[in-house]
Amino acid sequence: TVFDPDPRDLRVTLALDPSAAWVAETYPVEEISEAVDGTRRVTLAVSEPVWLARLLLRLGPAALVVSPPEARDIAPSAASRILERYRG
């Protein structure tokens, strides 16, 4: 199935290292810009924060949430929950 974003879905802008350029080629992005150094900024619709958490955990330091501010804690929070499972 093809993802059809809802206007009410959260829009997230990510700064991607060149190694994470595949994100813009794999997922539907609404905006994309590329800097001279090869980094990209992409904006995508996110219907489920869990999906974004998985993507960010997969990307690790190759991605940074630029906006919105409330989405910046999604990956660290997910990583903390995973660590707690292994410690528990």
PDB file of C-alpha atoms in Angstrom:
ATOM      1  CA  THR A   1       0.000   0.000   0.000  1.00  0.00           C
ATOM      2  CA  VAL A   2       1.025   3.574  -0.615  1.00  0.00           C
ATOM      3  CA  PHE A   3       1.198   5.974   2.297  1.00  0.00           C
ATOM      4  CA  ASP A   4      -1.317   8.777   1.860  1.00  0.00           C
ATOM      5  CA  PRO A   5      -0.538  11.455   4.464  1.00  0.00           C
ATOM      6  CA  ASP A   6      -3.327  13.199   6.257  1.00  0.00           C
ATOM      7  CA  PRO A   7      -3.131  16.995   6.588  1.00  0.00           C
ATOM      8  CA  ARG A   8      -3.307  16.490  10.368  1.00  0.00           C
ATOM      9  CA  ASP A   9      -0.203  14.252  10.418  1.00  0.00           C
ATOM     10  CA  LEU A  10       2.868  15.624  12.123  1.00  0.00           C
ATOM     11  CA  ARG A  11       5.415  17.118   9.715  1.00  0.00           C
ATOM     12  CA  VAL A  12       8.992  16.422  10.732  1.00  0.00           C
ATOM     13  CA  THR A  13      12.123  17.951   9.237  1.00  0.00           C
ATOM     14  CA  LEU A  14      15.278  15.867   9.465  1.00  0.00           C
ATOM     15  CA  ALA A  15      18.874  16.814   8.749  1.00  0.00           C
ATOM     16  CA  LEU A  16      20.499  13.799   7.092  1.00  0.00           C
ATOM     17  CA  ASP A  17      24.150  12.967   6.618  1.00  0.00           C
ATOM     18  CA  PRO A  18      25.104  11.803   3.116  1.00  0.00           C
ATOM     19  CA  SER A  19      25.043   8.198   4.376  1.00  0.00           C
ATOM     20  CA  ALA A  20      21.324   8.612   5.125  1.00  0.00           C
ATOM     21  CA  ALA A  21      20.391  10.020   1.709  1.00  0.00           C
ATOM     22  CA  TRP A  22      18.475   6.806   1.059  1.00  0.00           C
ATOM     23  CA  VAL A  23      15.674   8.099   3.312  1.00  0.00           C
ATOM     24  CA  ALA A  24      14.666  10.652   0.665  1.00  0.00           C
ATOM     25  CA  GLU A  25      14.679   7.921  -1.974  1.00  0.00           C
ATOM     26  CA  THR A  26      12.778   5.367   0.102  1.00  0.00           C
ATOM     27  CA  TYR A  27      10.038   7.342   1.833  1.00  0.00           C
ATOM     28  CA  PRO A  28       7.650   9.979   0.493  1.00  0.00           C
ATOM     29  CA  VAL A  29       9.099  13.371   1.384  1.00  0.00           C
ATOM     30  CA  GLU A  30       7.248  16.643   1.036  1.00  0.00           C
ATOM     31  CA  GLU A  31      10.326  18.870   0.851  1.00  0.00           C
ATOM     32  CA  ILE A  32      13.997  18.243   0.246  1.00  0.00           C
ATOM     33  CA  SER A  33      17.054  20.445   0.041  1.00  0.00           C
ATOM     34  CA  GLU A  34      20.703  19.515  -0.340  1.00  0.00           C
ATOM     35  CA  ALA A  35      23.682  21.462   0.953  1.00  0.00           C
ATOM     36  CA  VAL A  36      27.065  21.699  -0.739  1.00  0.00           C
ATOM     37  CA  ASP A  37      28.533  19.244   1.782  1.00  0.00           C
ATOM     38  CA  GLY A  38      26.004  16.567   0.789  1.00  0.00           C
ATOM     39  CA  THR A  39      23.774  16.835   3.828  1.00  0.00           C
ATOM     40  CA  ARG A  40      20.068  16.948   3.139  1.00  0.00           C
ATOM     41  CA  ARG A  41      17.051  18.344   4.898  1.00  0.00           C
ATOM     42  CA  VAL A  42      13.848  16.476   4.305  1.00  0.00           C
ATOM     43  CA  THR A  43      10.346  17.070   5.554  1.00  0.00           C
ATOM     44  CA  LEU A  44       8.007  14.140   5.792  1.00  0.00           C
ATOM     45  CA  ALA A  45       4.587  13.404   7.182  1.00  0.00           C
ATOM     46  CA  VAL A  46       4.535  11.114  10.205  1.00  0.00           C
ATOM     47  CA  SER A  47       1.260   9.460  11.108  1.00  0.00           C
ATOM     48  CA  GLU A  48       2.733   7.327  13.906  1.00  0.00           C
ATOM     49  CA  PRO A  49       5.507   8.487  16.250  1.00  0.00           C
ATOM     50  CA  VAL A  50       6.551   4.833  16.672  1.00  0.00           C
ATOM     51  CA  TRP A  51       7.438   4.697  12.960  1.00  0.00           C
ATOM     52  CA  LEU A  52       9.583   7.810  13.330  1.00  0.00           C
ATOM     53  CA  ALA A  53      11.285   6.365  16.417  1.00  0.00           C
ATOM     54  CA  ARG A  54      12.215   3.208  14.504  1.00  0.00           C
ATOM     55  CA  LEU A  55      13.563   5.226  11.592  1.00  0.00           C
ATOM     56  CA  LEU A  56      15.617   7.473  13.860  1.00  0.00           C
ATOM     57  CA  LEU A  57      17.025   4.538  15.816  1.00  0.00           C
ATOM     58  CA  ARG A  58      17.992   2.908  12.530  1.00  0.00           C
ATOM     59  CA  LEU A  59      19.707   6.084  11.337  1.00  0.00           C
ATOM     60  CA  GLY A  60      21.510   6.774  14.600  1.00  0.00           C
ATOM     61  CA  PRO A  61      23.837   9.784  14.417  1.00  0.00           C
ATOM     62  CA  ALA A  62      23.228  10.141  10.658  1.00  0.00           C
ATOM     63  CA  ALA A  63      19.945  11.965  11.348  1.00  0.00           C
ATOM     64  CA  LEU A  64      18.876  14.873  13.508  1.00  0.00           C
ATOM     65  CA  VAL A  65      15.343  16.127  14.109  1.00  0.00           C
ATOM     66  CA  VAL A  66      15.316  19.806  13.150  1.00  0.00           C
ATOM     67  CA  SER A  67      11.651  20.473  13.790  1.00  0.00           C
ATOM     68  CA  PRO A  68       9.204  20.420  15.414  1.00  0.00           C
ATOM     69  CA  PRO A  69      10.809  20.656  18.851  1.00  0.00           C
ATOM     70  CA  GLU A  70       8.371  18.158  20.349  1.00  0.00           C
ATOM     71  CA  ALA A  71       9.680  15.448  17.981  1.00  0.00           C
ATOM     72  CA  ARG A  72      13.286  15.805  19.166  1.00  0.00           C
ATOM     73  CA  ASP A  73      12.723  13.515  22.143  1.00  0.00           C
ATOM     74  CA  ILE A  74      11.200  10.632  20.170  1.00  0.00           C
ATOM     75  CA  ALA A  75      14.452   8.750  19.453  1.00  0.00           C
ATOM     76  CA  PRO A  76      16.130   9.295  22.851  1.00  0.00           C
ATOM     77  CA  SER A  77      12.947   8.202  24.596  1.00  0.00           C
ATOM     78  CA  ALA A  78      12.694   5.050  22.470  1.00  0.00           C
ATOM     79  CA  ALA A  79      16.375   4.265  23.047  1.00  0.00           C
ATOM     80  CA  SER A  80      15.900   4.642  26.815  1.00  0.00           C
ATOM     81  CA  ARG A  81      12.944   2.245  26.765  1.00  0.00           C
ATOM     82  CA  ILE A  82      14.988  -0.318  24.836  1.00  0.00           C
ATOM     83  CA  LEU A  83      17.910  -0.019  27.260  1.00  0.00           C
ATOM     84  CA  GLU A  84      15.561  -0.510  30.203  1.00  0.00           C
ATOM     85  CA  ARG A  85      14.306  -3.766  28.665  1.00  0.00           C
ATOM     86  CA  TYR A  86      17.846  -5.112  28.493  1.00  0.00           C
ATOM     87  CA  ARG A  87      18.677  -3.958  32.006  1.00  0.00           C
ATOM     88  CA  GLY A  88      15.442  -5.251  33.502  1.00  0.00           C
TER      89      GLY A  88
END
